[in-house]
Amino acid sequence: MGTPDFIRTIRASAGQQLLWLPGVSVVVFDDQGRVLLGRRADNGKWALISGIPDPGEQPAACAVREVHEETAVRCVPERIVRVESGKPVTFPNGDVCQFMDLTFRCRAVGGEARVNDDESLDVGWFEVDALPRMDERHYVRIKQALSDEPTWFEPTSFE
């Protein structure tokens, strides 16, 4: 799917300037404890499944939708494991975005992992100790999803 239509509408008047957007990342585990990953069509890198909620869409519903759209796997959200503001990203076309990412831990409940749209080149289940090369932020999110720690967020100081 790529860029949602509502973002294209905003871009028509905002140009390529920085857009502050919500985003979800999804750490999906199967019954064997493996992690679902997709190899992105836009940059060829392995990554967690992620996406942008539609206007009015609940973040957990977005997580479930994105996983199914990209991989054909059905999942249920278990908890939010991380909330963080990412760094600005400049896309190859010059558009700049910064995402407020909510990372969900989900459990697979059905479907067979396969490329299910044009956003992925490949999808697959990976053992946690045999993950492919990815950007560091994905390893951090997986580690947080594996822990029993409370939801992570950047600590604040009121001093």
Short mmCIF file of N, CA, C and O in Angstrom, two decimals, residues 12-142:
data_model
loop_
_atom_site.label_atom_id
_atom_site.label_comp_id
_atom_site.label_asym_id
_atom_site.label_seq_id
_atom_site.Cartn_x
_atom_site.Cartn_y
_atom_site.Cartn_z
N ALA A 12 -0.13 17.23 -0.28
CA ALA A 12 -0.50 18.11 -1.38
C ALA A 12 -0.44 19.58 -0.96
O ALA A 12 -0.09 20.44 -1.77
N SER A 13 -0.73 19.87 0.29
CA SER A 13 -0.66 21.26 0.75
C SER A 13 0.57 21.52 1.62
O SER A 13 1.08 22.64 1.64
N ALA A 14 1.07 20.51 2.32
CA ALA A 14 2.21 20.71 3.24
C ALA A 14 3.55 20.56 2.55
O ALA A 14 4.58 20.94 3.11
N GLY A 15 3.55 19.99 1.37
CA GLY A 15 4.82 19.75 0.69
C GLY A 15 5.62 18.67 1.42
O GLY A 15 5.04 17.77 2.02
N GLN A 16 6.93 18.79 1.40
CA GLN A 16 7.79 17.76 1.97
C GLN A 16 8.24 18.06 3.39
O GLN A 16 9.02 17.32 3.96
N GLN A 17 7.70 19.13 3.99
CA GLN A 17 8.09 19.50 5.34
C GLN A 17 7.81 18.37 6.33
O GLN A 17 7.03 17.46 6.05
N LEU A 18 8.43 18.48 7.49
CA LEU A 18 8.27 17.48 8.53
C LEU A 18 6.81 17.29 8.92
O LEU A 18 6.11 18.26 9.22
N LEU A 19 6.35 16.04 8.88
CA LEU A 19 5.03 15.68 9.39
C LEU A 19 5.23 14.82 10.63
O LEU A 19 6.02 13.88 10.62
N TRP A 20 4.53 15.17 11.71
CA TRP A 20 4.53 14.40 12.95
C TRP A 20 3.37 13.43 12.86
O TRP A 20 2.21 13.84 12.73
N LEU A 21 3.67 12.11 12.89
CA LEU A 21 2.66 11.09 12.62
C LEU A 21 2.66 9.99 13.67
O LEU A 21 3.72 9.65 14.22
N PRO A 22 1.49 9.40 13.91
CA PRO A 22 1.46 8.21 14.77
C PRO A 22 1.97 7.02 13.97
O PRO A 22 1.87 6.98 12.74
N GLY A 23 2.52 6.06 14.68
CA GLY A 23 2.95 4.83 14.04
C GLY A 23 2.88 3.67 15.01
O GLY A 23 2.89 3.87 16.23
N VAL A 24 2.77 2.46 14.48
CA VAL A 24 2.83 1.27 15.31
C VAL A 24 3.90 0.34 14.76
O VAL A 24 4.12 0.26 13.55
N SER A 25 4.58 -0.34 15.67
CA SER A 25 5.49 -1.43 15.35
C SER A 25 4.96 -2.65 16.07
O SER A 25 4.41 -2.53 17.18
N VAL A 26 5.12 -3.82 15.46
CA VAL A 26 4.48 -5.01 16.02
C VAL A 26 5.51 -6.14 16.15
O VAL A 26 6.12 -6.53 15.16
N VAL A 27 5.66 -6.62 17.38
CA VAL A 27 6.49 -7.79 17.65
C VAL A 27 5.53 -8.96 17.81
O VAL A 27 4.85 -9.06 18.83
N VAL A 28 5.46 -9.81 16.79
CA VAL A 28 4.53 -10.95 16.79
C VAL A 28 5.32 -12.21 17.09
O VAL A 28 6.30 -12.51 16.40
N PHE A 29 4.88 -12.94 18.12
CA PHE A 29 5.48 -14.23 18.46
C PHE A 29 4.51 -15.35 18.10
O PHE A 29 3.29 -15.20 18.26
N ASP A 30 5.06 -16.47 17.63
CA ASP A 30 4.23 -17.65 17.41
C ASP A 30 4.35 -18.58 18.61
O ASP A 30 5.03 -18.25 19.60
N ASP A 31 3.70 -19.74 18.56
CA ASP A 31 3.71 -20.67 19.69
C ASP A 31 5.09 -21.24 19.99
O ASP A 31 5.33 -21.74 21.08
N GLN A 32 6.01 -21.15 19.02
CA GLN A 32 7.38 -21.64 19.24
C GLN A 32 8.30 -20.52 19.74
O GLN A 32 9.49 -20.74 19.90
N GLY A 33 7.76 -19.33 19.92
CA GLY A 33 8.57 -18.21 20.41
C GLY A 33 9.35 -17.50 19.32
O GLY A 33 10.20 -16.66 19.60
N ARG A 34 9.04 -17.80 18.07
CA ARG A 34 9.72 -17.13 16.95
C ARG A 34 9.07 -15.77 16.69
O ARG A 34 7.90 -15.55 17.03
N VAL A 35 9.83 -14.89 16.06
CA VAL A 35 9.39 -13.52 15.75
C VAL A 35 9.10 -13.41 14.26
O VAL A 35 9.87 -13.88 13.42
N LEU A 36 7.99 -12.75 13.94
CA LEU A 36 7.60 -12.50 12.55
C LEU A 36 8.28 -11.23 12.05
O LEU A 36 8.17 -10.17 12.67
N LEU A 37 8.97 -11.33 10.92
CA LEU A 37 9.64 -10.18 10.31
C LEU A 37 9.29 -10.10 8.83
O LEU A 37 8.94 -11.10 8.21
N GLY A 38 9.41 -8.91 8.29
CA GLY A 38 9.24 -8.70 6.87
C GLY A 38 10.46 -8.00 6.30
O GLY A 38 11.09 -7.19 6.98
N ARG A 39 10.82 -8.35 5.07
CA ARG A 39 11.91 -7.64 4.38
C ARG A 39 11.26 -6.59 3.50
O ARG A 39 10.54 -6.90 2.56
N ARG A 40 11.49 -5.32 3.86
CA ARG A 40 10.79 -4.19 3.27
C ARG A 40 11.14 -3.99 1.79
O ARG A 40 12.30 -4.07 1.40
N ALA A 41 10.12 -3.69 1.00
CA ALA A 41 10.33 -3.44 -0.43
C ALA A 41 11.02 -2.11 -0.68
O ALA A 41 11.73 -1.95 -1.66
N ASP A 42 10.84 -1.13 0.23
CA ASP A 42 11.40 0.20 -0.01
C ASP A 42 12.90 0.29 0.22
O ASP A 42 13.58 1.10 -0.38
N ASN A 43 13.44 -0.58 1.12
CA ASN A 43 14.89 -0.49 1.37
C ASN A 43 15.58 -1.85 1.42
O ASN A 43 16.78 -1.92 1.63
N GLY A 44 14.82 -2.94 1.27
CA GLY A 44 15.40 -4.28 1.26
C GLY A 44 15.82 -4.82 2.61
O GLY A 44 16.37 -5.92 2.69
N LYS A 45 15.55 -4.08 3.70
CA LYS A 45 15.98 -4.50 5.03
C LYS A 45 14.90 -5.29 5.75
O LYS A 45 13.71 -5.04 5.59
N TRP A 46 15.36 -6.24 6.57
CA TRP A 46 14.45 -6.95 7.46
C TRP A 46 14.02 -6.01 8.57
O TRP A 46 14.80 -5.18 9.04
N ALA A 47 12.76 -6.14 9.01
CA ALA A 47 12.22 -5.24 10.02
C ALA A 47 10.98 -5.86 10.66
O ALA A 47 10.38 -6.79 10.13
N LEU A 48 10.62 -5.28 11.81
CA LEU A 48 9.33 -5.60 12.40
C LEU A 48 8.24 -5.05 11.48
O LEU A 48 8.47 -4.10 10.74
N ILE A 49 7.07 -5.63 11.56
CA ILE A 49 5.93 -5.12 10.81
C ILE A 49 5.52 -3.79 11.45
O ILE A 49 5.50 -3.65 12.67
N SER A 50 5.21 -2.81 10.63
CA SER A 50 4.86 -1.48 11.15
C SER A 50 3.89 -0.79 10.20
O SER A 50 3.69 -1.23 9.08
N GLY A 51 3.32 0.29 10.69
CA GLY A 51 2.41 1.05 9.84
C GLY A 51 1.87 2.28 10.52
O GLY A 51 2.21 2.57 11.68
N ILE A 52 1.03 2.99 9.80
CA ILE A 52 0.42 4.24 10.26
C ILE A 52 -1.07 4.00 10.44
O ILE A 52 -1.75 3.56 9.50
N PRO A 53 -1.60 4.32 11.64
CA PRO A 53 -3.05 4.20 11.82
C PRO A 53 -3.81 5.14 10.89
O PRO A 53 -3.36 6.26 10.63
N ASP A 54 -4.95 4.69 10.40
CA ASP A 54 -5.84 5.55 9.65
C ASP A 54 -6.48 6.54 10.61
O ASP A 54 -6.57 6.25 11.82
N PRO A 55 -6.94 7.69 10.15
CA PRO A 55 -7.60 8.63 11.05
C PRO A 55 -8.74 7.94 11.82
O PRO A 55 -9.57 7.26 11.24
N GLY A 56 -8.71 8.07 13.15
CA GLY A 56 -9.72 7.48 14.00
C GLY A 56 -9.51 6.01 14.34
O GLY A 56 -10.23 5.46 15.17
N GLU A 57 -8.55 5.36 13.71
CA GLU A 57 -8.30 3.94 13.97
C GLU A 57 -7.54 3.77 15.29
O GLU A 57 -6.57 4.48 15.54
N GLN A 58 -7.98 2.84 16.10
CA GLN A 58 -7.29 2.55 17.35
C GLN A 58 -5.92 1.92 17.03
O GLN A 58 -5.80 1.11 16.10
N PRO A 59 -4.87 2.28 17.79
CA PRO A 59 -3.54 1.73 17.51
C PRO A 59 -3.47 0.20 17.51
O PRO A 59 -2.81 -0.39 16.66
N ALA A 60 -4.14 -0.45 18.46
CA ALA A 60 -4.10 -1.92 18.50
C ALA A 60 -4.76 -2.52 17.26
O ALA A 60 -4.27 -3.51 16.70
N ALA A 61 -5.85 -1.91 16.81
CA ALA A 61 -6.51 -2.38 15.58
C ALA A 61 -5.58 -2.19 14.38
O ALA A 61 -5.53 -3.04 13.49
N CYS A 62 -4.85 -1.09 14.37
CA CYS A 62 -3.88 -0.85 13.30
C CYS A 62 -2.79 -1.93 13.30
O CYS A 62 -2.42 -2.44 12.24
N ALA A 63 -2.30 -2.29 14.48
CA ALA A 63 -1.27 -3.32 14.58
C ALA A 63 -1.76 -4.63 13.97
O ALA A 63 -1.07 -5.25 13.16
N VAL A 64 -2.97 -5.04 14.34
CA VAL A 64 -3.55 -6.28 13.82
C VAL A 64 -3.74 -6.18 12.30
O VAL A 64 -3.41 -7.11 11.56
N ARG A 65 -4.26 -5.06 11.84
CA ARG A 65 -4.51 -4.86 10.40
C ARG A 65 -3.20 -4.91 9.62
O ARG A 65 -3.10 -5.60 8.59
N GLU A 66 -2.18 -4.18 10.09
CA GLU A 66 -0.90 -4.13 9.36
C GLU A 66 -0.26 -5.51 9.27
O GLU A 66 0.26 -5.89 8.21
N VAL A 67 -0.29 -6.27 10.36
CA VAL A 67 0.29 -7.62 10.33
C VAL A 67 -0.42 -8.47 9.29
O VAL A 67 0.21 -9.14 8.47
N HIS A 68 -1.75 -8.42 9.28
CA HIS A 68 -2.48 -9.24 8.32
C HIS A 68 -2.26 -8.75 6.89
O HIS A 68 -2.04 -9.57 5.97
N GLU A 69 -2.33 -7.44 6.68
CA GLU A 69 -2.14 -6.91 5.32
C GLU A 69 -0.78 -7.28 4.75
O GLU A 69 -0.67 -7.60 3.57
N GLU A 70 0.26 -7.21 5.57
CA GLU A 70 1.61 -7.44 5.07
C GLU A 70 2.04 -8.90 5.06
O GLU A 70 2.88 -9.27 4.24
N THR A 71 1.47 -9.72 5.96
CA THR A 71 1.99 -11.08 6.11
C THR A 71 0.94 -12.19 6.05
O THR A 71 1.31 -13.37 6.06
N ALA A 72 -0.35 -11.87 6.06
CA ALA A 72 -1.46 -12.83 6.10
C ALA A 72 -1.57 -13.56 7.44
O ALA A 72 -2.38 -14.47 7.57
N VAL A 73 -0.79 -13.14 8.43
CA VAL A 73 -0.87 -13.74 9.77
C VAL A 73 -1.93 -13.00 10.57
O VAL A 73 -2.02 -11.77 10.53
N ARG A 74 -2.73 -13.75 11.31
CA ARG A 74 -3.72 -13.19 12.23
C ARG A 74 -3.07 -13.14 13.61
O ARG A 74 -2.40 -14.11 14.01
N CYS A 75 -3.26 -12.04 14.31
CA CYS A 75 -2.67 -11.92 15.64
C CYS A 75 -3.60 -11.18 16.58
O CYS A 75 -4.55 -10.52 16.13
N VAL A 76 -3.30 -11.30 17.87
CA VAL A 76 -4.04 -10.56 18.89
C VAL A 76 -3.02 -9.79 19.73
O VAL A 76 -1.97 -10.32 20.09
N PRO A 77 -3.32 -8.52 20.04
CA PRO A 77 -2.42 -7.73 20.87
C PRO A 77 -2.44 -8.23 22.31
O PRO A 77 -3.49 -8.59 22.83
N GLU A 78 -1.25 -8.25 22.92
CA GLU A 78 -1.14 -8.63 24.33
C GLU A 78 -0.83 -7.43 25.21
O GLU A 78 -1.36 -7.32 26.30
N ARG A 79 0.06 -6.55 24.74
CA ARG A 79 0.39 -5.36 25.53
C ARG A 79 1.23 -4.40 24.71
O ARG A 79 1.80 -4.77 23.68
N ILE A 80 1.26 -3.16 25.17
CA ILE A 80 2.19 -2.17 24.61
C ILE A 80 3.50 -2.33 25.36
O ILE A 80 3.52 -2.34 26.59
N VAL A 81 4.59 -2.47 24.61
CA VAL A 81 5.88 -2.68 25.25
C VAL A 81 6.79 -1.45 25.21
O VAL A 81 7.75 -1.36 25.98
N ARG A 82 6.46 -0.50 24.35
CA ARG A 82 7.36 0.64 24.19
C ARG A 82 6.60 1.80 23.56
O ARG A 82 5.80 1.60 22.65
N VAL A 83 6.87 2.99 24.05
CA VAL A 83 6.32 4.22 23.49
C VAL A 83 7.48 5.18 23.31
O VAL A 83 8.20 5.48 24.28
N GLU A 84 7.71 5.64 22.07
CA GLU A 84 8.84 6.54 21.87
C GLU A 84 8.68 7.37 20.61
O GLU A 84 8.03 6.98 19.66
N SER A 85 9.29 8.52 20.68
CA SER A 85 9.38 9.40 19.52
C SER A 85 10.64 9.03 18.76
O SER A 85 11.73 8.99 19.33
N GLY A 86 10.48 8.76 17.49
CA GLY A 86 11.64 8.45 16.67
C GLY A 86 12.33 9.72 16.20
O GLY A 86 11.88 10.84 16.47
N LYS A 87 13.41 9.54 15.49
CA LYS A 87 14.12 10.66 14.88
C LYS A 87 13.48 10.96 13.53
O LYS A 87 12.89 10.08 12.92
N PRO A 88 13.59 12.19 13.07
CA PRO A 88 13.05 12.49 11.73
C PRO A 88 13.67 11.58 10.67
O PRO A 88 14.85 11.26 10.73
N VAL A 89 12.83 11.18 9.73
CA VAL A 89 13.25 10.30 8.63
C VAL A 89 12.98 11.03 7.32
O VAL A 89 11.88 11.54 7.11
N THR A 90 13.99 11.08 6.46
CA THR A 90 13.80 11.64 5.12
C THR A 90 13.72 10.48 4.14
O THR A 90 14.66 9.68 4.03
N PHE A 91 12.61 10.39 3.44
CA PHE A 91 12.40 9.32 2.49
C PHE A 91 13.07 9.67 1.15
O PHE A 91 13.38 10.84 0.90
N PRO A 92 13.30 8.66 0.30
CA PRO A 92 13.97 8.92 -0.98
C PRO A 92 13.33 10.03 -1.82
O PRO A 92 14.02 10.74 -2.56
N ASN A 93 12.02 10.24 -1.69
CA ASN A 93 11.34 11.29 -2.47
C ASN A 93 11.47 12.68 -1.83
O ASN A 93 10.94 13.65 -2.35
N GLY A 94 12.16 12.75 -0.67
CA GLY A 94 12.36 14.03 0.00
C GLY A 94 11.36 14.33 1.10
O GLY A 94 11.53 15.30 1.85
N ASP A 95 10.30 13.55 1.24
CA ASP A 95 9.33 13.74 2.32
C ASP A 95 10.00 13.47 3.66
O ASP A 95 10.79 12.52 3.79
N VAL A 96 9.67 14.30 4.66
CA VAL A 96 10.23 14.13 6.00
C VAL A 96 9.10 13.83 6.98
O VAL A 96 8.07 14.52 6.99
N CYS A 97 9.29 12.79 7.78
CA CYS A 97 8.32 12.39 8.80
C CYS A 97 9.05 12.10 10.11
O CYS A 97 10.23 11.74 10.11
N GLN A 98 8.33 12.27 11.19
CA GLN A 98 8.79 11.84 12.50
C GLN A 98 7.61 11.11 13.14
O GLN A 98 6.49 11.61 13.11
N PHE A 99 7.88 9.93 13.70
CA PHE A 99 6.81 9.08 14.20
C PHE A 99 6.81 8.97 15.72
O PHE A 99 7.86 8.85 16.34
N MET A 100 5.61 9.02 16.29
CA MET A 100 5.40 8.63 17.68
C MET A 100 5.02 7.16 17.61
O MET A 100 3.91 6.82 17.20
N ASP A 101 5.96 6.30 17.95
CA ASP A 101 5.77 4.86 17.76
C ASP A 101 5.25 4.20 19.02
O ASP A 101 5.78 4.40 20.12
N LEU A 102 4.21 3.39 18.84
CA LEU A 102 3.70 2.51 19.88
C LEU A 102 4.06 1.09 19.45
O LEU A 102 3.63 0.65 18.38
N THR A 103 4.86 0.41 20.25
CA THR A 103 5.25 -0.96 19.91
C THR A 103 4.38 -1.94 20.68
O THR A 103 4.31 -1.88 21.91
N PHE A 104 3.71 -2.81 19.95
CA PHE A 104 2.83 -3.83 20.53
C PHE A 104 3.49 -5.20 20.51
O PHE A 104 4.16 -5.55 19.53
N ARG A 105 3.28 -5.95 21.57
CA ARG A 105 3.59 -7.37 21.57
C ARG A 105 2.29 -8.06 21.21
O ARG A 105 1.24 -7.80 21.80
N CYS A 106 2.35 -8.95 20.20
CA CYS A 106 1.16 -9.68 19.76
C CYS A 106 1.47 -11.17 19.69
O CYS A 106 2.63 -11.58 19.59
N ARG A 107 0.42 -11.96 19.72
CA ARG A 107 0.51 -13.40 19.62
C ARG A 107 -0.19 -13.83 18.33
O ARG A 107 -1.33 -13.44 18.08
N ALA A 108 0.50 -14.63 17.54
CA ALA A 108 -0.11 -15.16 16.31
C ALA A 108 -1.19 -16.16 16.66
O ALA A 108 -1.01 -17.00 17.55
N VAL A 109 -2.33 -16.07 15.96
CA VAL A 109 -3.44 -16.99 16.21
C VAL A 109 -3.94 -17.67 14.94
O VAL A 109 -4.88 -18.46 15.00
N GLY A 110 -3.33 -17.39 13.81
CA GLY A 110 -3.77 -18.03 12.58
C GLY A 110 -3.07 -17.46 11.36
O GLY A 110 -2.33 -16.48 11.44
N GLY A 111 -3.33 -18.09 10.24
CA GLY A 111 -2.73 -17.65 8.97
C GLY A 111 -1.34 -18.24 8.77
O GLY A 111 -0.70 -18.68 9.72
N GLU A 112 -0.92 -18.25 7.53
CA GLU A 112 0.42 -18.72 7.17
C GLU A 112 1.23 -17.52 6.69
O GLU A 112 0.77 -16.79 5.80
N ALA A 113 2.40 -17.31 7.26
CA ALA A 113 3.22 -16.16 6.89
C ALA A 113 3.61 -16.23 5.41
O ALA A 113 4.12 -17.25 4.94
N ARG A 114 3.29 -15.14 4.69
CA ARG A 114 3.64 -15.03 3.27
C ARG A 114 3.62 -13.55 2.91
O ARG A 114 3.03 -12.73 3.62
N VAL A 115 4.24 -13.21 1.82
CA VAL A 115 4.15 -11.84 1.31
C VAL A 115 2.70 -11.63 0.89
O VAL A 115 2.18 -12.38 0.07
N ASN A 116 2.06 -10.61 1.47
CA ASN A 116 0.63 -10.43 1.24
C ASN A 116 0.30 -9.08 0.61
O ASN A 116 -0.85 -8.77 0.41
N ASP A 117 1.31 -8.26 0.34
CA ASP A 117 1.10 -6.98 -0.33
C ASP A 117 2.40 -6.55 -1.00
O ASP A 117 3.37 -7.30 -1.02
N ASP A 118 2.42 -5.34 -1.52
CA ASP A 118 3.61 -4.87 -2.23
C ASP A 118 4.62 -4.16 -1.34
O ASP A 118 5.61 -3.65 -1.82
N GLU A 119 4.39 -4.15 -0.01
CA GLU A 119 5.32 -3.50 0.91
C GLU A 119 6.47 -4.39 1.34
O GLU A 119 7.42 -3.93 1.94
N SER A 120 6.36 -5.71 1.08
CA SER A 120 7.38 -6.66 1.53
C SER A 120 7.92 -7.47 0.36
O SER A 120 7.19 -7.83 -0.56
N LEU A 121 9.21 -7.78 0.46
CA LEU A 121 9.85 -8.67 -0.51
C LEU A 121 9.82 -10.10 -0.01
O LEU A 121 9.85 -11.05 -0.80
N ASP A 122 9.80 -10.26 1.32
CA ASP A 122 9.83 -11.57 1.94
C ASP A 122 9.28 -11.41 3.36
O ASP A 122 9.34 -10.32 3.93
N VAL A 123 8.75 -12.47 3.91
CA VAL A 123 8.34 -12.50 5.31
C VAL A 123 8.73 -13.85 5.88
O VAL A 123 8.89 -14.83 5.13
N GLY A 124 8.91 -13.91 7.18
CA GLY A 124 9.26 -15.19 7.79
C GLY A 124 9.33 -15.13 9.29
O GLY A 124 9.35 -14.05 9.89
N TRP A 125 9.34 -16.32 9.88
CA TRP A 125 9.48 -16.49 11.32
C TRP A 125 10.94 -16.75 11.63
O TRP A 125 11.58 -17.54 10.95
N PHE A 126 11.45 -16.10 12.68
CA PHE A 126 12.86 -16.23 13.04
C PHE A 126 13.00 -16.54 14.52
O PHE A 126 12.31 -15.96 15.36
N GLU A 127 13.92 -17.46 14.81
CA GLU A 127 14.28 -17.72 16.20
C GLU A 127 14.91 -16.44 16.77
O GLU A 127 15.64 -15.73 16.06
N VAL A 128 14.64 -16.17 18.03
CA VAL A 128 15.14 -14.95 18.66
C VAL A 128 16.67 -14.91 18.66
O VAL A 128 17.27 -13.83 18.54
N ASP A 129 17.31 -16.07 18.75
CA ASP A 129 18.78 -16.09 18.75
C ASP A 129 19.37 -16.24 17.34
O ASP A 129 20.57 -16.45 17.19
N ALA A 130 18.54 -16.10 16.31
CA ALA A 130 19.01 -16.22 14.93
C ALA A 130 18.32 -15.18 14.04
O ALA A 130 17.88 -15.48 12.93
N LEU A 131 18.24 -13.95 14.54
CA LEU A 131 17.58 -12.87 13.79
C LEU A 131 18.48 -12.38 12.66
O LEU A 131 19.70 -12.36 12.80
N PRO A 132 17.90 -11.97 11.54
CA PRO A 132 18.70 -11.41 10.46
C PRO A 132 19.21 -10.01 10.84
O PRO A 132 18.76 -9.43 11.83
N ARG A 133 20.10 -9.49 10.04
CA ARG A 133 20.61 -8.13 10.25
C ARG A 133 19.46 -7.13 10.07
O ARG A 133 18.75 -7.17 9.07
N MET A 134 19.31 -6.24 11.07
CA MET A 134 18.26 -5.22 11.05
C MET A 134 18.80 -3.95 11.69
O MET A 134 19.85 -3.97 12.34
N ASP A 135 18.05 -2.86 11.56
CA ASP A 135 18.39 -1.65 12.30
C ASP A 135 18.26 -1.95 13.79
O ASP A 135 17.38 -2.71 14.21
N GLU A 136 19.11 -1.35 14.59
CA GLU A 136 19.18 -1.61 16.04
C GLU A 136 17.83 -1.45 16.74
O GLU A 136 17.52 -2.18 17.66
N ARG A 137 17.03 -0.49 16.31
CA ARG A 137 15.75 -0.24 17.00
C ARG A 137 14.85 -1.47 17.02
O ARG A 137 14.07 -1.66 17.94
N HIS A 138 14.96 -2.34 16.03
CA HIS A 138 14.13 -3.54 15.99
C HIS A 138 14.58 -4.56 17.04
O HIS A 138 13.74 -5.15 17.71
N TYR A 139 15.89 -4.72 17.21
CA TYR A 139 16.40 -5.61 18.26
C TYR A 139 15.96 -5.12 19.64
O TYR A 139 15.57 -5.91 20.50
N VAL A 140 16.02 -3.82 19.85
CA VAL A 140 15.63 -3.23 21.13
C VAL A 140 14.16 -3.51 21.41
O VAL A 140 13.78 -3.88 22.53
N ARG A 141 13.31 -3.33 20.42
CA ARG A 141 11.88 -3.57 20.58
C ARG A 141 11.58 -5.05 20.86
O ARG A 141 10.73 -5.38 21.68
N ILE A 142 12.28 -5.94 20.18
CA ILE A 142 12.10 -7.37 20.42
C ILE A 142 12.53 -7.72 21.84
O ILE A 142 11.83 -8.44 22.56
#
